[in-house]
Structures are given as structure tokens and as C-alpha cells.
mmCIF file of C-alpha atoms in Angstrom:
data_model
loop_
_atom_site.group_PDB
_atom_site.id
_atom_site.type_symbol
_atom_site.label_atom_id
_atom_site.label_comp_id
_atom_site.label_asym_id
_atom_site.label_seq_id
_atom_site.Cartn_x
_atom_site.Cartn_y
_atom_site.Cartn_z
ATOM 1 C CA MET A 232 15.880 91.016 -21.592
ATOM 2 C CA ILE A 233 17.190 89.078 -24.632
ATOM 3 C CA GLU A 234 13.727 88.864 -26.043
ATOM 4 C CA GLU A 235 13.159 92.530 -25.873
ATOM 5 C CA ILE A 236 16.509 93.516 -27.295
ATOM 6 C CA GLN A 237 15.933 91.158 -30.219
ATOM 7 C CA SER A 238 12.334 92.252 -30.932
ATOM 8 C CA SER A 239 13.334 96.081 -30.776
ATOM 9 C CA GLN A 240 16.303 95.455 -33.023
ATOM 10 C CA ARG A 241 14.158 93.404 -35.524
ATOM 11 C CA SER A 242 11.615 95.809 -35.599
ATOM 12 C CA TRP A 243 14.190 98.635 -36.242
ATOM 13 C CA MET A 244 16.143 96.663 -38.978
ATOM 14 C CA GLU A 245 12.849 95.751 -40.787
ATOM 15 C CA LYS A 246 11.982 99.564 -40.949
ATOM 16 C CA PHE A 247 15.369 100.634 -42.231
ATOM 17 C CA PRO A 248 17.089 97.685 -43.731
ATOM 18 C CA TYR A 249 19.164 99.927 -46.017
ATOM 19 C CA LEU A 250 20.826 101.739 -43.252
ATOM 20 C CA HIS A 251 23.299 98.748 -42.418
ATOM 21 C CA ASP A 252 24.787 95.628 -43.702
ATOM 22 C CA ALA A 253 25.058 92.923 -41.071
ATOM 23 C CA ASN A 254 28.373 91.932 -42.612
ATOM 24 C CA GLU A 255 30.120 94.985 -42.072
ATOM 25 C CA LYS A 256 32.594 95.561 -39.140
ATOM 26 C CA ILE A 257 31.087 98.050 -36.297
ATOM 27 C CA ASP A 258 31.866 100.029 -33.423
ATOM 28 C CA LEU A 259 29.335 99.340 -30.538
ATOM 29 C CA ALA A 260 28.383 101.335 -27.678
ATOM 30 C CA ILE A 261 26.121 99.931 -24.801
ATOM 31 C CA VAL A 262 25.158 102.303 -21.937
ATOM 32 C CA VAL A 263 23.298 100.590 -19.086
ATOM 33 C CA TYR A 264 20.929 102.512 -16.639
ATOM 34 C CA ARG A 265 20.116 100.290 -13.461
ATOM 35 C CA ARG A 266 18.722 101.067 -10.179
ATOM 36 C CA VAL A 267 21.235 101.630 -7.245
ATOM 37 C CA GLY A 268 20.807 98.082 -5.560
ATOM 38 C CA TYR A 269 21.600 96.388 -8.881
ATOM 39 C CA LEU A 270 24.149 98.411 -10.190
ATOM 40 C CA LYS A 271 27.055 97.402 -8.101
ATOM 41 C CA ARG A 272 26.043 93.680 -8.507
ATOM 42 C CA GLN A 273 25.751 93.857 -12.346
ATOM 43 C CA ASP A 274 29.178 92.792 -13.854
ATOM 44 C CA LEU A 275 30.087 94.612 -17.195
ATOM 45 C CA ASP A 276 31.026 91.376 -18.842
ATOM 46 C CA ASN A 277 27.582 89.592 -18.231
ATOM 47 C CA ILE A 278 25.824 92.766 -19.440
ATOM 48 C CA ALA A 279 28.074 92.685 -22.577
ATOM 49 C CA LYS A 280 27.326 88.842 -23.377
ATOM 50 C CA ILE A 281 23.578 89.340 -22.948
ATOM 51 C CA VAL A 282 23.386 92.283 -25.194
ATOM 52 C CA LEU A 283 25.588 90.919 -27.805
ATOM 53 C CA ASP A 284 23.898 87.327 -27.902
ATOM 54 C CA ALA A 285 20.561 89.273 -28.213
ATOM 55 C CA LEU A 286 21.799 91.246 -31.337
ATOM 56 C CA LYS A 287 23.797 88.475 -33.072
ATOM 57 C CA GLY A 288 21.983 87.924 -36.236
ATOM 58 C CA TYR A 289 20.339 91.294 -36.429
ATOM 59 C CA LEU A 290 23.030 93.910 -36.215
ATOM 60 C CA PHE A 291 25.979 91.726 -36.988
ATOM 61 C CA LYS A 292 26.264 87.762 -37.761
ATOM 62 C CA ASP A 293 29.436 87.110 -35.739
ATOM 63 C CA ASP A 294 30.568 89.097 -32.788
ATOM 64 C CA SER A 295 34.212 89.240 -34.357
ATOM 65 C CA GLN A 296 32.716 91.910 -36.663
ATOM 66 C CA ILE A 297 32.745 94.234 -33.408
ATOM 67 C CA VAL A 298 36.115 96.159 -33.675
ATOM 68 C CA ARG A 299 35.340 98.358 -30.523
ATOM 69 C CA LEU A 300 32.902 97.910 -28.019
ATOM 70 C CA LEU A 301 32.240 100.706 -25.328
ATOM 71 C CA LEU A 302 30.235 99.771 -22.163
ATOM 72 C CA VAL A 303 29.112 102.029 -19.478
ATOM 73 C CA LYS A 304 26.889 101.561 -16.644
ATOM 74 C CA ASN A 305 25.042 104.510 -14.664
ATOM 75 C CA GLU A 306 22.589 104.835 -12.056
ATOM 76 C CA ALA A 307 19.258 104.944 -13.245
ATOM 77 C CA LYS A 308 17.436 108.196 -12.569
ATOM 78 C CA LEU A 309 13.936 108.370 -10.868
ATOM 79 C CA LEU A 310 11.424 109.230 -13.560
ATOM 80 C CA ALA A 311 8.041 110.226 -12.282
ATOM 81 C CA GLU A 312 8.755 108.657 -8.857
ATOM 82 C CA TYR A 313 9.365 105.313 -10.540
ATOM 83 C CA GLU A 314 12.800 103.903 -10.780
ATOM 84 C CA THR A 315 13.466 102.940 -14.338
ATOM 85 C CA ASP A 316 16.166 100.602 -15.956
ATOM 86 C CA SER A 317 17.145 101.340 -19.518
ATOM 87 C CA LEU A 318 19.640 100.471 -22.170
ATOM 88 C CA VAL A 319 20.824 102.500 -24.871
ATOM 89 C CA ILE A 320 22.323 100.952 -27.865
ATOM 90 C CA SER A 321 24.275 102.728 -30.628
ATOM 91 C CA PHE A 322 26.398 101.582 -33.330
ATOM 92 C CA ARG A 323 28.317 102.752 -36.522
ATOM 93 C CA ILE A 324 30.276 101.265 -39.418
ATOM 94 C CA HIS A 325 33.837 100.965 -38.200
ATOM 95 C CA ASP A 326 36.189 103.647 -39.220
ATOM 96 C CA PRO A 327 39.891 103.486 -38.058
ATOM 97 C CA GLU A 328 40.210 106.996 -38.439
ATOM 98 C CA ARG A 329 37.530 108.095 -36.005
ATOM 99 C CA ASP A 330 37.655 107.844 -32.159
ATOM 100 C CA MET A 331 34.939 106.253 -30.192
ATOM 101 C CA ILE A 332 33.562 108.622 -27.613
ATOM 102 C CA LEU A 333 30.346 108.949 -25.482
ATOM 103 C CA ILE A 334 29.255 112.402 -24.449
ATOM 104 C CA ASN A 335 28.755 112.330 -20.490
ATOM 105 C CA GLU A 336 25.330 114.651 -19.938
ATOM 106 C CA LYS A 337 26.226 115.489 -16.540
ATOM 107 C CA ASN A 338 29.360 117.630 -17.345
ATOM 108 C CA ASN A 339 29.289 117.740 -21.089
ATOM 109 C CA GLY A 340 32.442 115.739 -21.005
ATOM 110 C CA THR A 341 33.404 112.251 -22.363
ATOM 111 C CA TRP A 342 33.714 108.933 -20.990
#
């Protein structure tokens, strides 16, 4: 999983290097979609460690640059009769004046 995240992040950063300075402080959101059997057994702290280790050196140089971390795990939806795990990572430059929220697609509310 780490290699996949690094590859994706590396590719993105190479295409758009001007969009982010890896020295800046950031707010980071990670949303994990896992199959039902794995969801209950997956600890949030372990998910965070794997993802942060994979992003280090690409999105940030040191995880002390992460000011806010929002981590959510959800049940994966059945797609074309296949259970699919997925990971959504989003970030922004830290702005202490702005709250950090995610929109919940089920009820258009926030987490």
C-alpha cells in the first residue's frame, strides 16, 4: 500500500510541482473505504501511520508540518458486484482562520 500511495503522490507532484511547497504547514484529510470484514479490525492510528509514512518526502518533509489531521473510515460500497477498497487523500495549506470539514455524501452533512 505504501508503494502505491508514494507512486500516486510522486506522479501528481511531478505534474503539478508549482501547486504545493513541501515545506509549508498543511491540513490533511484521509478517508478510507474498506470492506466490511476488514473495517472493524482496522485501527485508525495504524492507517494514519501507513499513509503519513507514504506521503513523507512528497507532500511534506516532516509530519510535524501537519497541523490538522482528519481521518475517517467507512464501509466500501459494492461496485459492479466487486467489493473495492479505496483511499481518498486531500490537503490544503494550513489556514488557522478556516475550519476543516468533510462533507458526508449520505446526508450532505459534515463529519
